[in-house]
Short mmCIF file of C-alpha atoms and ligand atoms in Angstrom, two decimals:
data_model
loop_
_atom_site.label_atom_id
_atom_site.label_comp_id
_atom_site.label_asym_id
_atom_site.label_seq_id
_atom_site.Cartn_x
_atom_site.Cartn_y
_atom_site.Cartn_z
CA UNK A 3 -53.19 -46.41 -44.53
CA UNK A 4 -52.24 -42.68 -43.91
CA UNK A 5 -48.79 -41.77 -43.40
CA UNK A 6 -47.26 -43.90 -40.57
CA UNK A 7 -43.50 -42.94 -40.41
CA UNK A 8 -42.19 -40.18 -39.43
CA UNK A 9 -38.52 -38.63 -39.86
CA UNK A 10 -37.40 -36.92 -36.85
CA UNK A 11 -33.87 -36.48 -37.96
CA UNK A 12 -31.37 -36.92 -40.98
CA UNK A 13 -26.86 -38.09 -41.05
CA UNK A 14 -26.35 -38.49 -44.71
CA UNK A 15 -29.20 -40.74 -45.48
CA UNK A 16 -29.84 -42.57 -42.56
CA UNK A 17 -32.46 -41.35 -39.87
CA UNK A 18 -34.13 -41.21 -36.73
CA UNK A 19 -37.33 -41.96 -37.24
CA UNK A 20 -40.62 -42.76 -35.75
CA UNK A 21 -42.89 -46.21 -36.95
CA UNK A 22 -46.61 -45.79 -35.64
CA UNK A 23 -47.58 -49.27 -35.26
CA UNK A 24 -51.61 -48.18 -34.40
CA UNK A 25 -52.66 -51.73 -33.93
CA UNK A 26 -50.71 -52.41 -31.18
CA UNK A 27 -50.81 -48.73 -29.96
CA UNK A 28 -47.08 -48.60 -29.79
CA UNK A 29 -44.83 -46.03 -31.71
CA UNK A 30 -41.31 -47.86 -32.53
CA UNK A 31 -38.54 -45.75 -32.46
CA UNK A 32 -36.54 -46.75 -35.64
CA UNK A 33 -33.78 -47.61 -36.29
CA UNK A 34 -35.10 -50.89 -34.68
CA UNK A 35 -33.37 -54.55 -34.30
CA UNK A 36 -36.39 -57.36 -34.56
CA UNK A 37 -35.32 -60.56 -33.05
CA UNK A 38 -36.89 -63.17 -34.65
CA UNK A 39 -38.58 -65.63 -32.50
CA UNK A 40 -38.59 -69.42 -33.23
CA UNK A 41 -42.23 -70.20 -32.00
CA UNK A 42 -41.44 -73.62 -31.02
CA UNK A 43 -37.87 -72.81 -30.09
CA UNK A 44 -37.51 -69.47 -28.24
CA UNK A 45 -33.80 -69.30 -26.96
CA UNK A 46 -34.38 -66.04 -25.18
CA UNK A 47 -38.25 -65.84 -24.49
CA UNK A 48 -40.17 -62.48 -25.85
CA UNK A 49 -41.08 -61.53 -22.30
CA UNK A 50 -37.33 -61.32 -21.62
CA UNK A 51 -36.52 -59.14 -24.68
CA UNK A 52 -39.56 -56.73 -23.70
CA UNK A 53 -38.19 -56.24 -19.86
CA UNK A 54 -34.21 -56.81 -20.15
CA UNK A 55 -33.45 -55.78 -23.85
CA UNK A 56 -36.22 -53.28 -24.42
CA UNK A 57 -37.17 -54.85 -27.48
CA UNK A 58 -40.61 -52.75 -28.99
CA UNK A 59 -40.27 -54.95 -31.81
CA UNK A 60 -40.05 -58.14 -32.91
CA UNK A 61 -40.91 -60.69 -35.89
CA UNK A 62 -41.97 -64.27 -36.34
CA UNK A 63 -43.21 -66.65 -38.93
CA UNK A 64 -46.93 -66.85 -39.34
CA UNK A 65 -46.11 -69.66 -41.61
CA UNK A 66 -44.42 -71.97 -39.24
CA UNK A 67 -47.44 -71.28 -36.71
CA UNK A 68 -50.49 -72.01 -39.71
CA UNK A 69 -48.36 -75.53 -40.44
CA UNK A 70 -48.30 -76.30 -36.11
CA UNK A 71 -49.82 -78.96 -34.46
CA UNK A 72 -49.29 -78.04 -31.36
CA UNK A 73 -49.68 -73.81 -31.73
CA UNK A 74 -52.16 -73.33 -34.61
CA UNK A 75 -54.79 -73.82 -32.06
CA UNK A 76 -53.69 -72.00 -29.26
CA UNK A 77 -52.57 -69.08 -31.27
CA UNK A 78 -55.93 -68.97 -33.26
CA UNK A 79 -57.47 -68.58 -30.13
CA UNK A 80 -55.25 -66.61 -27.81
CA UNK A 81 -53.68 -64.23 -30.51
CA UNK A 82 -49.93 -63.85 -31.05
CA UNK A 83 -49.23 -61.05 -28.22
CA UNK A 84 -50.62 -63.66 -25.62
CA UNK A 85 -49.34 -66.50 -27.03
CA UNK A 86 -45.87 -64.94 -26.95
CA UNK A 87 -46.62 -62.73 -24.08
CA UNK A 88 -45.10 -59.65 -25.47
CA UNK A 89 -46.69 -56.99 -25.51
CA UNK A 90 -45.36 -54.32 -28.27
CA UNK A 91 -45.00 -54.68 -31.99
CA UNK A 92 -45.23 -58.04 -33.54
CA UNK A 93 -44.51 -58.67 -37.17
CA UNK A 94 -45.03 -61.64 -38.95
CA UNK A 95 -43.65 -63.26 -42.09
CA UNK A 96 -45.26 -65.02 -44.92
CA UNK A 97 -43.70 -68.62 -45.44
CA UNK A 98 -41.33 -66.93 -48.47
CA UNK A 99 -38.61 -68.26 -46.73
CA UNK A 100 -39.78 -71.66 -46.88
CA UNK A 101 -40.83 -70.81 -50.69
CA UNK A 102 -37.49 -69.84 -51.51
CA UNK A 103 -35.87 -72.81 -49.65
CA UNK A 104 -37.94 -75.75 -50.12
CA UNK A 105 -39.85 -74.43 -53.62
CA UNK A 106 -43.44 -74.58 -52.45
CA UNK A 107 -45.84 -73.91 -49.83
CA UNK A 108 -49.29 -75.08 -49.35
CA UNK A 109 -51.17 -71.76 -48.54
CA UNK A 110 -51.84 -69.19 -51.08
CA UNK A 111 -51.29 -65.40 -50.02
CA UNK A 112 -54.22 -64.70 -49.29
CA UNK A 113 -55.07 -67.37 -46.76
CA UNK A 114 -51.76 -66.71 -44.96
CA UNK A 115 -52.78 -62.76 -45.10
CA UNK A 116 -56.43 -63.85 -43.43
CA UNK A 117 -54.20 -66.10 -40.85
CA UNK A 118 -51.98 -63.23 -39.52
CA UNK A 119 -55.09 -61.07 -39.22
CA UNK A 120 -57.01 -63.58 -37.06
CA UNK A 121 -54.35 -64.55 -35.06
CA UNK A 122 -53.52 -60.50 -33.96
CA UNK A 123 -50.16 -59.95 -35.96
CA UNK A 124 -49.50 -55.86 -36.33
CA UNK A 125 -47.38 -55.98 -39.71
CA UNK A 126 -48.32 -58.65 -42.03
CA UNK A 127 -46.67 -60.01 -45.14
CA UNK A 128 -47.86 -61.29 -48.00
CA UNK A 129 -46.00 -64.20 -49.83
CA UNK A 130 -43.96 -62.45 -52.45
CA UNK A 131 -41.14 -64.53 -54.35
CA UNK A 132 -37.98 -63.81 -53.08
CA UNK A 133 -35.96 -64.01 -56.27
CA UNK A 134 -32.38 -64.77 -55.45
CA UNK A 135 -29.02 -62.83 -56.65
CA UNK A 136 -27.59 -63.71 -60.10
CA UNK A 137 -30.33 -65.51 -61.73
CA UNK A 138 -31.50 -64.94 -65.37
CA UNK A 139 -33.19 -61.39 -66.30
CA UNK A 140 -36.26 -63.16 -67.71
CA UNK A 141 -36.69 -65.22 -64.19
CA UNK A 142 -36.23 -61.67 -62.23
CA UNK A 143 -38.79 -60.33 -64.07
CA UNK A 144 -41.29 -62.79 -64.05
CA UNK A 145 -40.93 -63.67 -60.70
CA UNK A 146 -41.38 -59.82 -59.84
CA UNK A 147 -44.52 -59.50 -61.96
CA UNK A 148 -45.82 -62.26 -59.68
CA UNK A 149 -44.92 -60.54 -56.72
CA UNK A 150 -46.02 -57.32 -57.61
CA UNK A 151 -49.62 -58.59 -58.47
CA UNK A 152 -49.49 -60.51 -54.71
CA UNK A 153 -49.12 -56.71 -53.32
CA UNK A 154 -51.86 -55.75 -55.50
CA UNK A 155 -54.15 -58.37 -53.64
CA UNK A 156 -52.81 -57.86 -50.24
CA UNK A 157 -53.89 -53.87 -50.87
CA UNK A 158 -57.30 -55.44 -51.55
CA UNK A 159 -58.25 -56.94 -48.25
CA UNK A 160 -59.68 -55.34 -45.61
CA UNK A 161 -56.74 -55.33 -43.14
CA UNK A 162 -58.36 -52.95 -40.31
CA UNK A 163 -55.76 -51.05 -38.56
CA UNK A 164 -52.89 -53.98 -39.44
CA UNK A 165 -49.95 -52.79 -41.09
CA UNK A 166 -48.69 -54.89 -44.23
CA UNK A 167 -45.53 -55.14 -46.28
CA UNK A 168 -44.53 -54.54 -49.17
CA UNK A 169 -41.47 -56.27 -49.96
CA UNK A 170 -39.22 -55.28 -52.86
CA UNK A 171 -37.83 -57.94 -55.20
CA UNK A 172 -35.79 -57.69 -58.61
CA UNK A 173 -32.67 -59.70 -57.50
CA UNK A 174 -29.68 -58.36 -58.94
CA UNK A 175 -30.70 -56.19 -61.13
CA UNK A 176 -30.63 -52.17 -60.20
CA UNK A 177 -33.64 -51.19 -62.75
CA UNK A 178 -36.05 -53.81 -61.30
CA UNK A 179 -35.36 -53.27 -58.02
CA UNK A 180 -36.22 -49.52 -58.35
CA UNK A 181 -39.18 -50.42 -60.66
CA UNK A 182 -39.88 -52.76 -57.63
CA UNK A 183 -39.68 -50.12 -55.30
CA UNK A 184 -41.56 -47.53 -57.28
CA UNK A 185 -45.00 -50.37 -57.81
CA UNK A 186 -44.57 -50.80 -54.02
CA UNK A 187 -44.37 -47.46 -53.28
CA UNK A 188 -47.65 -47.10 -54.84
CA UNK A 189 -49.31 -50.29 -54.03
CA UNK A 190 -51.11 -48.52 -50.38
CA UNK A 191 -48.91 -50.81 -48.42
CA UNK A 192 -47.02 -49.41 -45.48
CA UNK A 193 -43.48 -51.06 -44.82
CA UNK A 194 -40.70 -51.98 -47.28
CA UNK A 195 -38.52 -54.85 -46.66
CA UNK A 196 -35.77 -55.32 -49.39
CA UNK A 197 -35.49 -58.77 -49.58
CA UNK A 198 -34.12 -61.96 -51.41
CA UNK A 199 -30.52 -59.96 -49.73
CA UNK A 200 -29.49 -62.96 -47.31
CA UNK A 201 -27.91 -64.71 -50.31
CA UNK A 202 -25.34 -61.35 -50.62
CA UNK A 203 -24.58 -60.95 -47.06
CA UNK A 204 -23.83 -64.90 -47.00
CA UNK A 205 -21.26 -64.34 -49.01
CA UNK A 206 -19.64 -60.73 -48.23
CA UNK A 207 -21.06 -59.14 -51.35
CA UNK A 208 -21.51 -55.85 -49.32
CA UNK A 209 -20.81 -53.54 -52.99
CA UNK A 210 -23.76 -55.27 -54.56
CA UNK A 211 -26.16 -54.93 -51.54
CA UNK A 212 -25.03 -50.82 -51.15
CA UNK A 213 -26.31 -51.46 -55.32
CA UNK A 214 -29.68 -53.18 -54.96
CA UNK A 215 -30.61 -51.66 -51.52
CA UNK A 216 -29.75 -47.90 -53.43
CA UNK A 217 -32.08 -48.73 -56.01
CA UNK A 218 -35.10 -49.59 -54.33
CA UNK A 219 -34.54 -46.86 -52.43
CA UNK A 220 -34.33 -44.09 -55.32
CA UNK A 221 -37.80 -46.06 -56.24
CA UNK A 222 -39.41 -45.86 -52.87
CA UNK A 223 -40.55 -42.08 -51.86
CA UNK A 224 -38.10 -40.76 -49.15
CA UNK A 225 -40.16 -41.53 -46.51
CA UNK A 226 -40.91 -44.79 -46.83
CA UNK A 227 -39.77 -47.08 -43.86
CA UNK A 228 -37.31 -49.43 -45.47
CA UNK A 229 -36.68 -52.50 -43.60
CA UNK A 230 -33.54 -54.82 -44.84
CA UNK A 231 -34.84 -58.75 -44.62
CA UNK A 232 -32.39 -60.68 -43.00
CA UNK A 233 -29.85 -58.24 -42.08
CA UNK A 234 -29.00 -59.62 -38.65
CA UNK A 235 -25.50 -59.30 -37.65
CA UNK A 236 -24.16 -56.17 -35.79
CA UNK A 237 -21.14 -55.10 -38.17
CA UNK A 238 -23.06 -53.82 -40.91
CA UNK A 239 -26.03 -52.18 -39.02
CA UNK A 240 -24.11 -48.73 -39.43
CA UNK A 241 -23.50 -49.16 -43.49
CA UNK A 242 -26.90 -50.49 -43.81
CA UNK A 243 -28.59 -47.56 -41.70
CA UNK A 244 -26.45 -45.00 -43.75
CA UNK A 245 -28.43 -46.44 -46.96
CA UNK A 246 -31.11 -45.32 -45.18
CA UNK A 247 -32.49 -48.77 -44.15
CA UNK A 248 -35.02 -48.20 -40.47
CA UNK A 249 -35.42 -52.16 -39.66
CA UNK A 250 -33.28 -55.12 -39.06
CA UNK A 251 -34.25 -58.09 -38.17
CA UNK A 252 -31.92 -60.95 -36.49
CA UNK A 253 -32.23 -64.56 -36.05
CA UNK A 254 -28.13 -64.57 -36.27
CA UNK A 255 -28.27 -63.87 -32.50
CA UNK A 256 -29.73 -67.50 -32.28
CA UNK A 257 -28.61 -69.22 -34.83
CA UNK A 258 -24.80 -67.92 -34.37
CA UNK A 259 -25.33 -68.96 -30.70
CA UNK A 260 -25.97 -72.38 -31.41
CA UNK A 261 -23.04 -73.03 -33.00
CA UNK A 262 -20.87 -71.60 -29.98
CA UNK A 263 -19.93 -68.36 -32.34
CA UNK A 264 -19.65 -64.85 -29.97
CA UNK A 265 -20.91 -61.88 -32.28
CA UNK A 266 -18.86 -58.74 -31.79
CA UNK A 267 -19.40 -55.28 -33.92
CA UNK A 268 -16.76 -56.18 -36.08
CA UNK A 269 -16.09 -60.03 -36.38
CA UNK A 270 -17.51 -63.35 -35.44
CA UNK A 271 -15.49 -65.40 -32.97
CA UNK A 272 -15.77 -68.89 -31.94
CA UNK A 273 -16.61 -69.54 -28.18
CA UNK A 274 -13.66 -72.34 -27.90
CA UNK A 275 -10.75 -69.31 -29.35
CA UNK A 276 -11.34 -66.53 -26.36
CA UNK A 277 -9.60 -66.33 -23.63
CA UNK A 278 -11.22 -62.54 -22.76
CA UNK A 279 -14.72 -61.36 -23.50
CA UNK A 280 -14.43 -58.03 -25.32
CA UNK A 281 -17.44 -56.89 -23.74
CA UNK A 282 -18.92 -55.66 -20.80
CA UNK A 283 -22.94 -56.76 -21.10
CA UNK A 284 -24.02 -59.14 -18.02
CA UNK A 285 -23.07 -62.30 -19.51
CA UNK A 286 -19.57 -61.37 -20.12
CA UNK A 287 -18.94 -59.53 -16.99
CA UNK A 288 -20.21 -62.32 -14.74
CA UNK A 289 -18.49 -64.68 -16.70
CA UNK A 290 -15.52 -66.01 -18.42
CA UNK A 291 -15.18 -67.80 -21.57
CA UNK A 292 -13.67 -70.78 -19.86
CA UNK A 293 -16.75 -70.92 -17.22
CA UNK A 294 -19.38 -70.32 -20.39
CA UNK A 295 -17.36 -73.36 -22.36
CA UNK A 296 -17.83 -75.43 -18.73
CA UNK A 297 -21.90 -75.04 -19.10
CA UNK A 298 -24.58 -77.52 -20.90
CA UNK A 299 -25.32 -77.12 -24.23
CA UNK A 300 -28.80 -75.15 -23.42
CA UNK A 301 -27.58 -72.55 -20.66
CA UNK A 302 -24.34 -71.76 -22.99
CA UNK A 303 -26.52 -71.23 -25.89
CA UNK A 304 -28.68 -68.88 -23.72
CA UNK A 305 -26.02 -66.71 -22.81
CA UNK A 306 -24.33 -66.58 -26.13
CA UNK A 307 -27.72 -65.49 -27.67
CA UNK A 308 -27.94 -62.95 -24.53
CA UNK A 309 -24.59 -61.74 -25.43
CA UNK A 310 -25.54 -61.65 -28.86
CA UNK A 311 -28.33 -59.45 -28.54
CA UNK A 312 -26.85 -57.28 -26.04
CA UNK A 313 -23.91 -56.44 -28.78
CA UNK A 314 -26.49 -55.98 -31.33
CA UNK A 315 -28.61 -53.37 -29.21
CA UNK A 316 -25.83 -52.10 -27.82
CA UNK A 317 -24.25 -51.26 -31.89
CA UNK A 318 -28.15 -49.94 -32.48
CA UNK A 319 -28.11 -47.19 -29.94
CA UNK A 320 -24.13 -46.51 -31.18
CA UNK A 321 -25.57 -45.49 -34.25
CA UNK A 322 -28.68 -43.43 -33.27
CA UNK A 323 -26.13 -41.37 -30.69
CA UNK A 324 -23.77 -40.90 -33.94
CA UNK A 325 -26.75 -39.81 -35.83
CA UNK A 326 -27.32 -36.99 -33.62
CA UNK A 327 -24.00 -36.25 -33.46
CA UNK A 328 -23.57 -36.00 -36.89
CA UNK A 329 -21.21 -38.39 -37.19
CA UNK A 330 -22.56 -41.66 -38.46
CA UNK A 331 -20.55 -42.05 -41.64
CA UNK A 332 -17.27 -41.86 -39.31
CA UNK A 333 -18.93 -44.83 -37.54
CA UNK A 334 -19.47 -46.39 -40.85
CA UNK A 335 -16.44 -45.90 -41.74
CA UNK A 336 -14.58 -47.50 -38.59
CA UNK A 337 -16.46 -50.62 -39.10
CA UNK A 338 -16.24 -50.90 -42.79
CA UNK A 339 -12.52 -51.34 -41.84
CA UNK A 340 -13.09 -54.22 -40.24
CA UNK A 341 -13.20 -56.64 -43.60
CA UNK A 342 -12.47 -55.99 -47.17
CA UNK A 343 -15.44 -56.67 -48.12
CA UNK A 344 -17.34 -53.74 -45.92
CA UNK A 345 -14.97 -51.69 -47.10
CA UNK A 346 -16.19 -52.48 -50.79
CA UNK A 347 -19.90 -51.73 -49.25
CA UNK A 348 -18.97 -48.28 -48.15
CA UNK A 349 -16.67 -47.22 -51.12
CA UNK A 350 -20.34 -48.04 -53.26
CA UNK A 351 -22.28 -46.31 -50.52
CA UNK A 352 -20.14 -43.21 -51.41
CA UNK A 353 -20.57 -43.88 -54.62
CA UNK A 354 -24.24 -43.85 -54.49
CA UNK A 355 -24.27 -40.37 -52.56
CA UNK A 356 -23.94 -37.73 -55.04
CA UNK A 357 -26.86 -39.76 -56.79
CA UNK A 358 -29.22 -39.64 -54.03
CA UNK A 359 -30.75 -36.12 -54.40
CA UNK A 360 -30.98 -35.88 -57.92
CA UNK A 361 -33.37 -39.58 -57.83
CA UNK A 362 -35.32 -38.72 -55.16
CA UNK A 363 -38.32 -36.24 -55.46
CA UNK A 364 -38.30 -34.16 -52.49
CA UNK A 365 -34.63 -32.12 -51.77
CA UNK A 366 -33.15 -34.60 -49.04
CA UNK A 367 -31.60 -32.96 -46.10
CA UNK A 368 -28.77 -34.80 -46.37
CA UNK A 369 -25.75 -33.96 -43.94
CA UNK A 370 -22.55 -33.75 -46.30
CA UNK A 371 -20.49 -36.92 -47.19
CA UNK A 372 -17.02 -37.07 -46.77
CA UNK A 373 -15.34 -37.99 -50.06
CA UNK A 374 -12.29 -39.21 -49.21
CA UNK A 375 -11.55 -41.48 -46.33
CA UNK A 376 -9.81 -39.73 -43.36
CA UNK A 377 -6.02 -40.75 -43.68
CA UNK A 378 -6.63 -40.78 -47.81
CA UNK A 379 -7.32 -44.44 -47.93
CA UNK A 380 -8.65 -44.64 -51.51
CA UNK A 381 -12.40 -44.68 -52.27
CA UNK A 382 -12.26 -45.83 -55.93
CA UNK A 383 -10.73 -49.82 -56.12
ZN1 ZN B 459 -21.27 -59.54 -23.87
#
């Protein structure tokens, strides 16, 4: 498909961008949070994120809805925007989740490619392998060559005016992520999820994400919109957009709420340890934490997942402001502070930046990093 991305404006390496989604005849303006919606189990309902979040995107598992008694039917025959009554970009994922997790599934890429077509889905996925972090170089490889001949297929189909991704394995290992990215970059596809990344942000391994995400990036041409699998809570949105990263999607804002846990920019607390909500969005000014703690298990989750959302759109349009502003890597910089580990993420980001021109083809224009924290906090460990 031609060119569908379109740069409007550059802080470091993140940017304001534009993602022409032409078969839903909506233009998404990126950097973009996609809630993932549960089919069976929507906590806030698509409708709701369309009219009180402004949500243009948003992404759910074509997987989960080929393997449904009760919503293969009806989706087959309504089509996903009805079915979910939403009416702006919907993408869908493969079952590589459930590949990953359970390892198998019991549709082959191509049939799950044909599903998300019939069923109306705007960005489509094939199943790629989502090779997780530390595992031998022979299994990275191998496991990428699959994947890569998967996007080879997918390019194959007739697709019509769908988008499809092309997601960009290697696990841990720098060179085969940016061979990964380069073979994708190539492959005709038109979207670029990093994935197999969950596993690192699980466990606070924010230097060796700033790594893999860097390399499939110098792979990838400039332009290509990068979207980072999995990447759902607020607090490193602003290190992950400075990689230049354009989508994020979120099921954290459900999940998290489940369990009673209040998402802010820089932490995670737990419901039953506030006494104040830091935050001003509808749910916390109309209520306290002792009144939300008082509520049945549904409503409470429904609010926390409101809350949740509201913190994560609300750190979204932070960023875009500090992108025009020219001041995003301050941002990133405030909220690195808020755990060592971020702090490791933006020292490597740093690191990465005097690299960034010289791998990618066209000049960048790059605003200038700062090299040195700004009370002299030291960027080397
Ligand atoms: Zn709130």
């Amino acid at each position: 498909m031609a060119d569908v991305f379109e740069v409007d404006r550059y802080d470091a390496a993140g940017r304001l961008g534009e993602l022409e989604v032409p078969r839903a005849g909506v233009t998404v303006e990126t950097p973009a949070l996609l809630p993932v919606i549960n089919p069976h189990l929507q906590t806030v309902t698509p409708a709701e994120l369309e009219s009180e979040f402004g949500a243009e995107i948003l992404i759910t598992n074509s997987y989960v809805l080929y393997g449904s008694e009760d919503l293969r039917e009806p989706v087959e025959q309504q089509g996903l925007h009805e079915l979910l009554d939403f009416s702006g970009a919907i993408v869908t994922d493969s079952g590589s989740f459930q590949l990953a997790e359970y390892g198998e599934i019991d549709v082959t890429s191509e049939e799950i490619l044909d599903f998300q077509y019939d069923i109306g889905s705007d960005i489509a996925t094939p199943v790629d392998i989502p090779t997780p972090p530390d595992v031998s170089r022979e299994q990275a490889e191998s496991e990428l060559a699959t994947t890569e001949d998967r996007l080879a297929a997918a390019a194959e189909v007739d697709t019509g005016d769908m988008l499809v991704n092309a997601p960009v394995q290697g696990s841990t290992y720098p060179d085969l992520r940016e061979q990964a990215g380069a073979h994708a970059a190539q492959s005709g596809l038109d979207v670029f999820p990093v994935g197999a990344v969950v596993p690192m942000m699980n466990e606070y391994r924010y230097a060796d994400l700033v790594d893999v995400v860097s390399a499939a990036k110098r792979g990838l041409s400039e332009s290509a919109p990068v979207h980072l699998f999995g990447a759902g809570h607020p607090m490193m949105f602003a290190l992950a957009v400075a990689l230049g990263c354009d989508l994020f999607d979120s099921a954290a804002y459900a999940i998290y709420a489940r369990d009673d846990r209040y998402m802010t920019v820089r932490t995670t607390e737990h419901l039953e340890d506030l006494a104040y909500f830091p935050c001003s969005c509808s749910v916390c000014s109309a209520h306290t934490p002792a009144e939300l703690r008082s509520l049945n298990g549904d409503e409470r989750e429904r609010l926390l997942a409101e809350h949740n959302l509201h913190v994560s759109y609300g750190e979204l349009r932070t960023i875009k402001q500090a992108i025009r502003r020219g001041s995003l890597m301050e941002l990133v910089e405030a909220r690195a502070r808020s755990h060592p580990a971020m702090l490791d993420g933006y020292r490597a980001l740093l690191d990465h930046a005097d690299r960034f021109d010289e791998c990618w083809n066209v000049q960048p224009p790059f605003g200038p990093f700062p090299t040195e924290l700004a009370d002299g906090y030291p960027l080397t460990a």
